N, CA and C of each residue as an Amber inpcrd file, in Angstrom:
protein
   591
   0.8450000  -1.1730000   0.0380000  -0.0140000  -0.0090000   0.0450000
   0.8320000   1.2280000   0.0220000   0.5550000   2.1800000  -0.8310000
   1.3990000   3.4150000  -0.9030000   0.7310000   4.5180000  -0.0730000
   1.6040000   5.4200000   0.5140000   1.1710000   6.4910000   1.2730000
   1.8350000   7.7500000   0.6830000   1.2090000   8.9200000   0.6090000
   1.7790000  10.0560000   0.0880000   2.5350000  10.8070000   1.1130000
   3.8020000  11.2280000   0.8950000   4.6170000  11.9590000   1.8180000
   4.1020000  13.3140000   2.1880000   3.3310000  13.8760000   1.2130000
   2.8900000  15.2690000   1.4340000   1.7730000  15.5700000   0.4120000
   1.0650000  16.5960000   0.6590000  -0.0520000  17.0640000  -0.3020000
   0.6420000  17.4880000  -1.6420000   1.8950000  17.9790000  -1.5870000
   2.6100000  18.3110000  -2.8140000   2.7310000  17.0620000  -3.7170000
   3.1410000  15.9330000  -3.0850000   3.3280000  14.7450000  -3.8320000
   2.0750000  14.2900000  -4.4760000   0.9930000  14.3710000  -3.7610000
  -0.3600000  13.9500000  -4.3190000  -0.7500000  14.8680000  -5.5210000
  -0.4150000  16.1700000  -5.3400000  -0.7920000  17.1120000  -6.4870000
   0.0500000  16.8290000  -7.6360000   1.3640000  16.5760000  -7.4570000
   2.2390000  16.1700000  -8.5590000   1.7010000  14.9370000  -9.3030000
   1.3570000  13.8520000  -8.4550000   0.9300000  12.6220000  -9.0100000
  -0.3770000  12.8430000  -9.7160000  -1.2540000  13.6250000  -9.1190000
  -2.5960000  13.9190000  -9.8760000  -2.3200000  14.5520000 -11.0690000
  -1.3940000  15.6050000 -11.1770000  -1.1110000  16.3060000 -12.3910000
  -0.6140000  15.3600000 -13.5130000   0.2710000  14.4260000 -13.0140000
   0.8420000  13.4330000 -13.9590000  -0.2760000  12.5800000 -14.5150000
  -1.1980000  12.0940000 -13.7180000  -2.2820000  11.2320000 -14.1910000
  -3.1380000  11.9370000 -15.2450000  -3.4820000  13.2270000 -14.9410000
  -4.3620000  13.9680000 -15.7620000  -3.7210000  14.2410000 -17.2120000
  -2.3590000  14.3910000 -17.2420000  -1.6710000  14.7210000 -18.4430000
  -1.4250000  13.5410000 -19.3710000  -1.5540000  12.3500000 -18.7290000
  -1.1450000  11.1110000 -19.5790000  -2.3910000  10.8590000 -20.5530000
  -2.0690000  10.4690000 -21.7190000  -3.0210000  10.1000000 -22.7210000
  -3.2510000  11.2870000 -23.7270000  -2.6110000  12.4070000 -23.6040000
  -2.8890000  13.4870000 -24.5940000  -2.3010000  13.0700000 -25.9380000
  -1.2540000  12.2770000 -26.0120000  -0.6730000  11.9290000 -27.3230000
   0.1870000  10.7090000 -27.0370000   0.3070000   9.6780000 -27.9960000
   1.1220000   8.5370000 -27.7390000   2.5470000   8.8570000 -27.3890000
   3.0740000   9.8280000 -28.1100000   4.5100000  10.2210000 -27.9370000
   4.6800000  10.8090000 -26.5980000   3.7190000  11.7430000 -26.2810000
   3.7910000  12.4690000 -25.0860000   3.4990000  11.5940000 -23.9250000
   2.7040000  10.5590000 -24.0950000   2.3800000   9.6600000 -22.9950000
   3.5640000   8.9850000 -22.4250000   4.4690000   8.4510000 -23.2960000
   5.6350000   7.7590000 -22.8570000   6.5860000   8.7830000 -22.1070000
   6.7210000  10.0110000 -22.5700000   7.5320000  10.9770000 -21.9760000
   6.8890000  11.4170000 -20.5980000   5.6020000  11.5400000 -20.6060000
   4.9200000  11.9500000 -19.3900000   5.0900000  10.8740000 -18.3520000
   4.9580000   9.5970000 -18.7500000   5.1800000   8.4710000 -17.7830000
   6.5240000   8.5690000 -17.1710000   7.5210000   8.7640000 -17.9530000
   8.9020000   8.8100000 -17.4030000   9.0730000  10.0270000 -16.5610000
   8.6510000  11.2090000 -16.9410000   8.7540000  12.4730000 -16.1330000
   7.9800000  12.2830000 -14.8340000   6.7740000  11.7510000 -14.8860000
   5.9980000  11.5670000 -13.6650000   6.6640000  10.6430000 -12.6600000
   7.1440000   9.5710000 -13.2470000   7.9160000   8.6180000 -12.3770000
   9.0510000   9.3090000 -11.5960000   9.8170000  10.1540000 -12.3430000
  10.9650000  10.8000000 -11.8840000  10.4770000  11.8760000 -10.8060000
   9.4420000  12.5950000 -11.0690000   8.9840000  13.6480000 -10.2000000
   8.3650000  13.0360000  -8.9000000   7.7730000  11.9470000  -8.9690000
   7.1360000  11.4010000  -7.8080000   8.0080000  10.3140000  -7.0130000
   9.1850000  10.0140000  -7.5640000   9.9660000   8.9920000  -6.9210000
  10.2880000   9.4510000  -5.5330000  10.6970000  10.5530000  -5.2560000
  11.0480000  11.0490000  -3.9380000   9.8240000  11.4640000  -3.1410000
   8.7570000  11.5990000  -3.6960000   7.6190000  12.1940000  -2.9950000
   6.5380000  11.1070000  -2.5020000   6.5820000   9.9840000  -3.1210000
   5.7340000   8.9130000  -2.7140000   6.5280000   7.8110000  -2.0750000
   6.1770000   7.4780000  -0.8740000   7.0020000   6.4760000  -0.2040000
   6.1200000   5.3060000   0.2380000   6.6910000   4.1220000   0.3010000
   6.0070000   3.0150000   0.8390000   6.1130000   3.0220000   2.2680000
   5.0150000   2.8970000   3.1000000   5.0020000   3.0320000   4.5300000
   6.1890000   2.2700000   5.1660000   6.9050000   2.9860000   5.9610000
   8.0240000   2.3260000   6.7810000   9.2290000   2.1170000   6.0360000
   9.4100000   2.4480000   4.7910000  10.6790000   2.0790000   4.1030000
  11.6570000   3.1940000   3.9110000  11.2860000   4.4240000   4.1310000
  12.1300000   5.5940000   3.9190000  12.0970000   6.5390000   5.0610000
  13.1870000   7.1880000   5.2970000  13.3220000   8.2970000   6.3250000
  13.8870000   9.4850000   5.6360000  13.3160000  10.6250000   5.9310000
  13.7670000  11.8810000   5.1610000  15.0820000  12.3890000   5.6870000
  15.6090000  11.8900000   6.8540000  16.7830000  12.4560000   7.4040000
  18.0430000  11.4800000   7.1650000  19.1890000  12.0370000   6.9060000
  20.3780000  11.1400000   6.7150000  21.2460000  11.2700000   8.0140000
  21.3050000  10.1640000   8.7930000  22.0180000  10.1690000  10.0250000
  23.4710000  10.7360000   9.8670000  24.0710000  10.3810000   8.8040000
  25.5960000  10.9040000   8.5440000  25.5240000  12.3860000   8.5030000
  24.4970000  13.0570000   7.8590000  24.4900000  14.5550000   7.7910000
  24.1090000  15.1280000   9.0590000  23.3270000  14.4700000  10.0150000
  22.9830000  14.9480000  11.2560000  24.0690000  14.8860000  12.3180000
  24.9450000  13.8960000  12.2200000  25.9830000  13.6230000  13.1360000
  27.1270000  14.6800000  12.9170000  27.5760000  15.1880000  14.0270000
  28.7870000  16.1010000  13.9860000  28.9600000  16.9330000  15.2500000
  29.8020000  17.9370000  15.1380000  30.0490000  18.8670000  16.2870000
  29.1660000  20.0720000  15.9920000  28.3990000  20.5140000  16.9490000
  27.4170000  21.6270000  16.8770000  27.8620000  22.7330000  17.8520000
  27.7880000  23.9130000  17.2830000  28.0800000  25.1150000  18.1650000
  26.6980000  25.6120000  18.7360000  26.7360000  25.7030000  20.0170000
  25.4450000  26.1860000  20.8200000  25.5020000  27.7050000  20.8350000
  24.6800000  28.3990000  20.0700000  24.6740000  29.8260000  19.9700000
  24.2940000  30.4980000  21.3960000  23.4120000  29.8580000  22.1050000
  23.0000000  30.4550000  23.4200000  24.1780000  30.3640000  24.4020000
  24.7700000  29.2150000  24.5230000  25.7690000  28.9780000  25.5360000
  27.2240000  29.2720000  25.1340000  27.3880000  29.4450000  23.7900000
  28.7230000  29.7430000  23.2500000  29.7680000  28.6410000  23.5250000
  29.2940000  27.3030000  23.4130000  30.2030000  26.2570000  23.5120000
  29.7550000  25.1640000  22.4530000  30.3790000  24.0130000  22.5140000
  30.1050000  23.0000000  21.4400000  29.6500000  21.7020000  22.0560000
  28.7560000  21.0200000  21.3960000  28.3330000  19.6710000  21.7570000
  28.5230000  18.7240000  20.5910000  28.6840000  17.4960000  20.8930000
  28.8810000  16.4000000  19.8350000  27.5510000  15.6110000  19.7620000
  26.9810000  15.6490000  18.5570000  25.7510000  14.9650000  18.3160000
  26.0300000  13.7450000  17.4570000  25.5910000  12.5730000  17.8320000
  25.7510000  11.3750000  17.0950000  24.3990000  10.6860000  16.8540000
  24.0990000  10.4950000  15.5210000  22.8450000   9.8500000  15.1870000
  23.1960000   8.5270000  14.4610000  22.7690000   7.3990000  14.9590000
  23.1010000   6.0540000  14.3200000  22.1990000   5.8440000  13.1380000
  22.4180000   4.8020000  12.3730000  21.6890000   4.4820000  11.2460000
  20.2300000   4.0820000  11.6500000  20.0020000   3.7400000  12.9240000
  18.7060000   3.4030000  13.4840000  18.0430000   4.5970000  14.1390000
  18.6700000   5.7520000  13.9480000  18.1410000   7.1110000  14.3870000
  18.1650000   7.1560000  15.9630000  19.1250000   6.4600000  16.6720000
  19.3360000   6.5660000  18.0680000  20.3650000   7.7510000  18.1580000
  19.9750000   8.7370000  19.0450000  20.7880000   9.9310000  19.1990000
  21.4220000  10.0270000  20.5110000  22.7260000  10.3950000  20.5040000
  23.4380000  10.7450000  21.7140000  24.0440000  12.1210000  21.6180000
  24.1470000  12.8200000  22.7550000  24.8330000  14.0840000  22.8040000
  25.7700000  14.1010000  23.9520000  27.0310000  14.5920000  23.7040000
  28.0540000  14.5900000  24.6910000  28.8730000  15.9490000  24.5480000
  29.6090000  16.2670000  25.6340000  30.5100000  17.4170000  25.4100000
  31.8200000  16.8580000  24.7290000  32.5400000  17.7770000  24.0870000
  33.8670000  17.4660000  23.5220000  34.7690000  17.1590000  24.7740000
  35.7520000  16.3060000  24.5960000  36.6410000  16.0140000  25.7340000
  37.6550000  17.2100000  25.9590000  37.9350000  17.4200000  27.2010000
  39.0960000  18.4670000  27.4900000  40.2340000  18.2100000  26.6270000
  40.7630000  19.2560000  26.0900000  41.9990000  19.1920000  25.2830000
  41.6170000  19.0380000  23.7380000  40.3170000  18.8250000  23.4020000
  39.8620000  18.8000000  22.0340000  39.8350000  20.2770000  21.6090000
  39.9950000  20.4360000  20.2820000  39.9700000  21.8170000  19.7850000
  38.4760000  22.3850000  19.8430000  37.5140000  21.5190000  20.1150000
  36.1420000  21.8620000  20.2720000  35.7340000  22.1180000  21.7290000
  36.5310000  21.7060000  22.6270000  36.1960000  21.8520000  24.0630000
  36.2320000  23.3210000  24.4770000  35.1660000  23.8100000  25.1770000
  35.0140000  25.0920000  25.7720000  34.7120000  24.9350000  27.2490000
  35.4870000  25.6860000  28.1010000  35.1110000  25.5850000  29.5090000
  33.7620000  25.9830000  29.7000000  33.0880000  25.2310000  30.7330000
  31.7060000  25.4350000  31.0940000  30.7880000  24.5440000  30.4370000
  31.2010000  23.7300000  29.3730000  30.3550000  22.6970000  28.7980000
  30.1110000  21.5250000  29.6600000  31.0710000  21.3430000  30.6220000
  31.0890000  20.1530000  31.4290000  31.7540000  18.9830000  30.8840000
  32.0380000  18.0210000  31.7180000  32.6660000  16.8430000  31.2330000
  31.8730000  15.5200000  31.8720000  32.1490000  14.4370000  31.1980000
  31.5880000  13.2220000  31.6070000  30.0490000  13.2320000  31.7220000
  29.3720000  13.9090000  30.8610000  27.9300000  13.7390000  30.8070000
  27.5730000  13.2690000  29.4330000  26.3970000  12.5100000  29.3710000
  25.9310000  11.9800000  28.1580000  24.3860000  11.9260000  28.1590000
  23.8270000  12.4840000  27.0760000  22.3920000  12.3190000  26.8030000
  22.3180000  11.0290000  25.8870000  21.7400000  10.0110000  26.4840000
  21.7160000   8.7010000  25.7900000  20.4530000   8.5980000  24.9460000
  20.3440000   7.6110000  24.0530000  19.1730000   7.3730000  23.2490000
  17.9800000   7.2070000  24.1870000  18.0800000   6.6810000  25.3450000
  16.9720000   6.5380000  26.2550000  16.4830000   7.8730000  26.7460000
  17.2490000   8.9870000  26.6250000  16.8440000  10.3360000  27.0250000
  16.3000000  11.1050000  25.8090000  16.2800000  10.5090000  24.6340000
  15.8210000  11.1940000  23.4920000  14.6970000  10.4270000  22.7940000
  13.5980000  11.1520000  22.5530000  12.4990000  10.5930000  21.8970000
  12.7700000  10.2810000  20.3830000  11.8190000   9.6590000  19.7080000
  12.0260000   9.3420000  18.3660000  12.3790000  10.6200000  17.4380000
  13.1320000  10.3750000  16.3790000  13.3200000  11.3110000  15.3010000
  12.3470000  10.9940000  14.2470000  11.4720000  11.8980000  13.8880000
  10.4870000  11.5890000  12.8060000  11.1240000  11.6380000  11.4040000
  10.4090000  11.1820000  10.3770000  10.9590000  11.1990000   9.0430000
  11.2370000  12.6490000   8.5500000  10.6780000  13.7020000   9.2660000
  10.8720000  15.0670000   8.8840000  11.9210000  15.6820000   9.7820000
  12.7100000  14.8480000  10.3950000  13.8890000  15.3880000  11.2120000
  13.4930000  16.0890000  12.5100000  12.2920000  15.8160000  13.0520000
  11.8280000  16.4160000  14.2550000  12.1650000  15.5040000  15.3930000
  12.8700000  16.0870000  16.3940000  13.2060000  15.1870000  17.6140000
  12.1850000  15.5110000  18.6540000  11.3540000  14.4560000  18.8590000
  10.1130000  14.6630000  19.7180000  10.3710000  15.0080000  21.1970000
  11.5990000  14.6590000  21.7130000  11.8090000  14.9850000  23.0690000
  13.2330000  14.7650000  23.3390000  13.9150000  15.6490000  24.1090000
  15.2930000  15.5180000  24.6150000  15.2970000  15.8780000  26.0530000
  15.8290000  14.9860000  26.9310000  15.9100000  15.2720000  28.3350000
  17.4140000  15.5010000  28.6680000  17.7720000  16.7170000  28.9540000
  19.1410000  17.0570000  29.1780000  19.4750000  17.0210000  30.6570000
  18.5400000  16.5430000  31.4910000  18.7680000  16.5080000  32.9350000
  19.4000000  15.1040000  33.2330000  20.6930000  15.0650000  32.9570000
  21.5750000  13.8420000  33.0720000  22.6710000  14.2550000  34.0660000
  23.2630000  13.1910000  34.7710000  24.2980000  13.4390000  35.6470000
  25.4430000  14.2310000  34.9790000  26.0590000  15.1500000  35.7720000
  27.2300000  15.9760000  35.4060000  26.9220000  17.0230000  34.3430000
  25.6850000  17.1670000  33.7400000  25.4670000  18.1530000  32.7860000
  25.0820000  19.4280000  33.4870000  25.9710000  20.4420000  33.2730000
  25.6640000  21.7930000  33.8910000  24.4150000  22.4700000  33.2230000
  23.6290000  23.1230000  34.1020000  22.5270000  23.9520000  33.6290000
  21.5580000  23.2900000  32.6420000  20.9630000  22.2450000  32.9070000
  20.0280000  21.6040000  31.9140000  18.7100000  22.4140000  31.9260000
  18.0130000  22.4040000  30.9000000  16.6890000  23.0990000  30.8500000
  15.7440000  22.5160000  31.8940000  14.7750000  23.2890000  32.2770000
  13.7980000  22.8530000  33.3480000  13.1010000  21.5580000  33.0600000
  12.8350000  21.3550000  31.7690000  12.0320000  20.1920000  31.3290000
  12.5890000  19.6680000  30.0180000  11.9050000  18.7300000  29.4480000
  12.3490000  18.1980000  28.1210000  12.0980000  19.2180000  27.1160000
  12.8310000  19.0770000  25.9650000  12.7190000  20.0610000  24.8420000
  12.5100000  19.3310000  23.5980000  11.9050000  19.9440000  22.7150000
  11.8940000  19.4090000  21.2210000  12.8660000  20.1190000  20.3540000
  13.1860000  19.4760000  19.2260000  14.1460000  20.0880000  18.3710000
  13.9500000  19.6310000  16.9250000  14.4340000  20.3400000  16.0050000
  14.3100000  19.9160000  14.5790000  15.7110000  20.2040000  13.8920000
  16.1550000  19.1260000  13.2030000  17.2980000  19.2450000  12.3900000
  16.8840000  19.9210000  11.1100000  17.5630000  20.9500000  10.6340000
  17.2310000  21.5780000   9.3620000  18.3940000  22.2860000   8.7720000
  18.2800000  22.7230000   7.4990000  19.3480000  23.5730000   6.9000000
  18.6660000  24.8320000   6.3100000  19.0680000  25.9050000   6.8810000
  18.5190000  27.2430000   6.4620000  19.5420000  28.3110000   6.7750000
  19.2390000  29.4970000   6.3050000  20.0300000  30.6480000   6.6190000
  19.8400000  31.0570000   8.1140000  20.8150000  31.3380000   8.8150000
  20.7430000  31.6120000  10.2280000  19.7770000  32.7600000  10.4950000
  19.8900000  33.8700000   9.7930000  18.9950000  34.9780000  10.0400000
  17.5750000  34.7560000   9.7050000  17.1240000  33.6090000   9.1000000
  15.8240000  33.2900000   8.9880000  15.1450000  32.7780000  10.1770000
  15.9440000  32.4910000  11.1840000  15.4520000  32.0170000  12.4610000
  15.2090000  33.2490000  13.3550000  13.9580000  33.4750000  13.7140000
  13.6170000  34.7930000  14.4410000  14.4100000  34.8990000  15.6940000
  14.7120000  33.7910000  16.4510000  15.4230000  33.9480000  17.6720000
  16.8440000  34.5210000  17.3750000  17.4810000  34.0610000  16.3390000
  18.8840000  34.4840000  16.0510000  18.7700000  36.0150000  15.5630000
  17.7580000  36.3330000  14.7350000  17.6380000  37.7060000  14.2570000
  17.3520000  38.6600000  15.4060000  16.5190000  38.2050000  16.3980000
  16.1730000  39.0020000  17.5350000  17.2700000  39.2050000  18.5650000
  18.2320000  38.2520000  18.5670000  19.2580000  38.3480000  19.6240000
  20.4570000  39.0490000  19.1510000  20.4100000  40.3770000  19.2810000
  21.5120000  41.2220000  18.7720000  22.4480000  41.6230000  19.9100000
  23.4280000  42.4090000  19.5940000  24.4560000  42.7300000  20.6270000
  23.9820000  43.2430000  21.9650000  22.8490000  43.9610000  21.9460000
  22.2660000  44.5090000  23.2350000  21.6040000  43.4800000  24.1520000
  21.4570000  42.2440000  23.5570000  20.8530000  41.1500000  24.3610000
  21.7920000  40.2150000  24.9540000  23.1210000  40.4190000  24.7060000
  24.1060000  39.5050000  25.1910000  24.0160000  39.3530000  26.7070000
  23.9530000  38.1010000  27.2050000  23.8760000  37.9070000  28.6330000
  22.5410000  37.7540000  29.2240000  21.4910000  38.0070000  28.4000000
  20.0990000  37.9030000  28.8160000  19.7080000  36.3950000  28.9170000
  18.7470000  36.1060000  29.7040000  18.3180000  34.6780000  29.8480000
  17.8510000  34.1630000  28.5230000  17.0910000  34.9910000  27.7630000
  16.5400000  34.4820000  26.5060000  17.6210000  34.2250000  25.4300000
  18.5320000  35.1760000  25.3230000  19.4800000  35.1200000  24.1860000
  20.9620000  34.5480000  24.5670000  21.2680000  34.6170000  25.8070000
  22.6500000  34.1460000  26.1790000  23.6820000  34.9460000  25.4260000
  24.5570000  34.2000000  24.7880000  25.7070000  34.7370000  24.0600000
  25.4720000  34.8690000  22.5330000  24.2910000  34.5370000  22.0900000
  23.9630000  34.5260000  20.7070000  24.3500000  35.9020000  19.9820000
  24.0580000  36.9870000  20.5830000  24.1290000  38.3420000  19.9580000
  25.5900000  38.7010000  19.6420000  26.5320000  38.0930000  20.3960000
  27.9590000  38.4080000  20.1510000  28.7320000  37.2610000  19.4270000
  28.0390000  36.2170000  19.1360000  28.6330000  35.0580000  18.5610000
  28.9460000  35.2850000  17.0730000  30.2730000  35.1230000  16.5890000
  30.6430000  35.3250000  15.1920000  29.9320000  34.3130000  14.3330000
  29.5880000  33.1340000  14.7480000  28.8820000  32.1360000  13.8940000
  27.6460000  32.7070000  13.4180000  27.0410000  33.5070000  14.1750000
  25.6840000  34.1130000  13.8540000  25.7030000  34.8340000  12.5250000
  26.9200000  35.3780000  12.1500000  26.8920000  36.1810000  10.7920000
  27.3000000  35.2180000   9.5910000  27.4300000  33.9010000   9.8710000
  27.6470000  33.0010000   8.6390000  26.6300000  33.2130000   7.6110000
  26.9440000  33.2620000   6.3160000  25.9530000  33.3360000   5.3160000
  25.6780000  31.9840000   4.6400000  24.5100000  31.9130000   4.0440000
  24.1670000  30.7730000   3.2980000  23.5040000  29.7700000   4.2140000
  22.9030000  28.7090000   3.6610000  22.3370000  27.6940000   4.4330000
  23.3090000  26.9580000   5.4070000  22.8670000  26.7460000   6.6350000
  23.7150000  26.0980000   7.6350000  22.9250000  24.8950000   8.2010000
  23.5430000  23.8210000   8.3060000  22.9370000  22.6860000   9.0610000
  22.8740000  23.0020000  10.5060000  21.6410000  22.8490000  11.1350000
  21.4640000  23.2330000  12.5260000  20.4540000  22.2670000  13.1500000
  20.5840000  22.3970000  14.5150000  19.6220000  21.7490000  15.4540000
  18.8740000  22.8180000  16.0800000  17.6040000  23.1350000  15.6580000
  16.8030000  24.2060000  16.1930000  15.9090000  23.7700000  17.3140000
  16.0030000  24.3140000  18.3620000  15.1540000  24.0230000  19.5940000
  13.8510000  24.7100000  19.6590000  12.7830000  24.0020000  19.3180000
  11.4960000  24.4600000  19.1010000  10.9640000  23.6720000  17.9730000
   9.9130000  24.1390000  17.3910000   9.2790000  23.3750000  16.2290000
   9.4330000  24.1670000  14.9030000   9.7220000  25.3660000  14.9650000
   9.7170000  26.2060000  13.6620000  10.6850000  27.3900000  13.8840000
  10.9050000  28.0280000  12.6560000  11.7690000  29.1910000  12.6110000
  11.3070000  30.3270000  13.4890000  10.0170000  30.2920000  13.8010000
   9.3660000  31.4530000  14.5260000   9.4290000  31.1480000  16.0660000
   9.4720000  29.8740000  16.5430000   9.4080000  29.6980000  18.0490000
  10.6210000  29.1550000  18.5970000  11.8040000  29.2200000  17.9540000
  13.0000000  28.6570000  18.4360000  13.4790000  29.3430000  19.7170000
  14.0340000  28.6400000  20.6750000  14.5360000  29.1920000  21.8960000
  16.0330000  29.0500000  21.9260000  16.7040000  28.3490000  20.9980000
  18.0420000  28.1280000  20.8240000  18.3860000  27.4360000  19.5970000
  19.5830000  27.6020000  19.0810000  19.9910000  26.9420000  17.8920000
  21.4570000  26.5000000  17.9550000  21.6610000  25.1950000  17.6410000
  23.0550000  24.6650000  17.5180000  23.3550000  24.6250000  16.0670000
  24.5070000  25.2170000  15.6140000  24.9670000  25.1260000  14.2640000
  26.0610000  24.1720000  14.0720000  25.9070000  23.2660000  13.0530000
  26.8930000  22.2890000  12.7760000  28.1640000  22.9200000  12.2820000
  29.3950000  22.6300000  12.9540000  30.5910000  23.2950000  12.5720000
  31.5880000  22.2520000  12.1110000  31.3960000  21.0280000  12.3430000
  32.3200000  20.0490000  11.9030000  31.5890000  18.6800000  11.7770000
  31.9900000  17.8720000  10.7450000  31.3690000  16.6460000  10.4330000
  31.7090000  15.5920000  11.4200000
């Protein structure tokens, strides 16, 4: 049984079906074109995931805390988060040592790269959030995230923005791989930017 990944896929497939049969020559071309257009949009239930674990895994720079975290996502979408080890070029004082957010502390990652729950309240982790948080892996321009755009130099040190307003990563141009804490560009409360694979 086939399921449509989105309304867009259904519309493309519908458009393909309605254009077939206009002409024998065009029909063959339409069939090929429609198959190519819908290949990535129509999925068989449970056989594909829209996120690539290798692309999600890496060192992320936390714009709020001005430190780095290591995110690892396995091929089964089990996620762990750890601090870099002291002495690593990515280690920053204050990130803590010897803590780990295990897959048991992380809810499922959906096919649309949404992390349903992360519990940072683990042993040795400094200043975890008060409760579990949600997050979304995405690639977009940093200034398209309202939280980043709103956290300028005058907000440095505030509870809401932390160090974001003074962070040089904030000025990077072009699409950046990130882990956005919240569910959309409009409601983010923090962003981690991937800085190393």
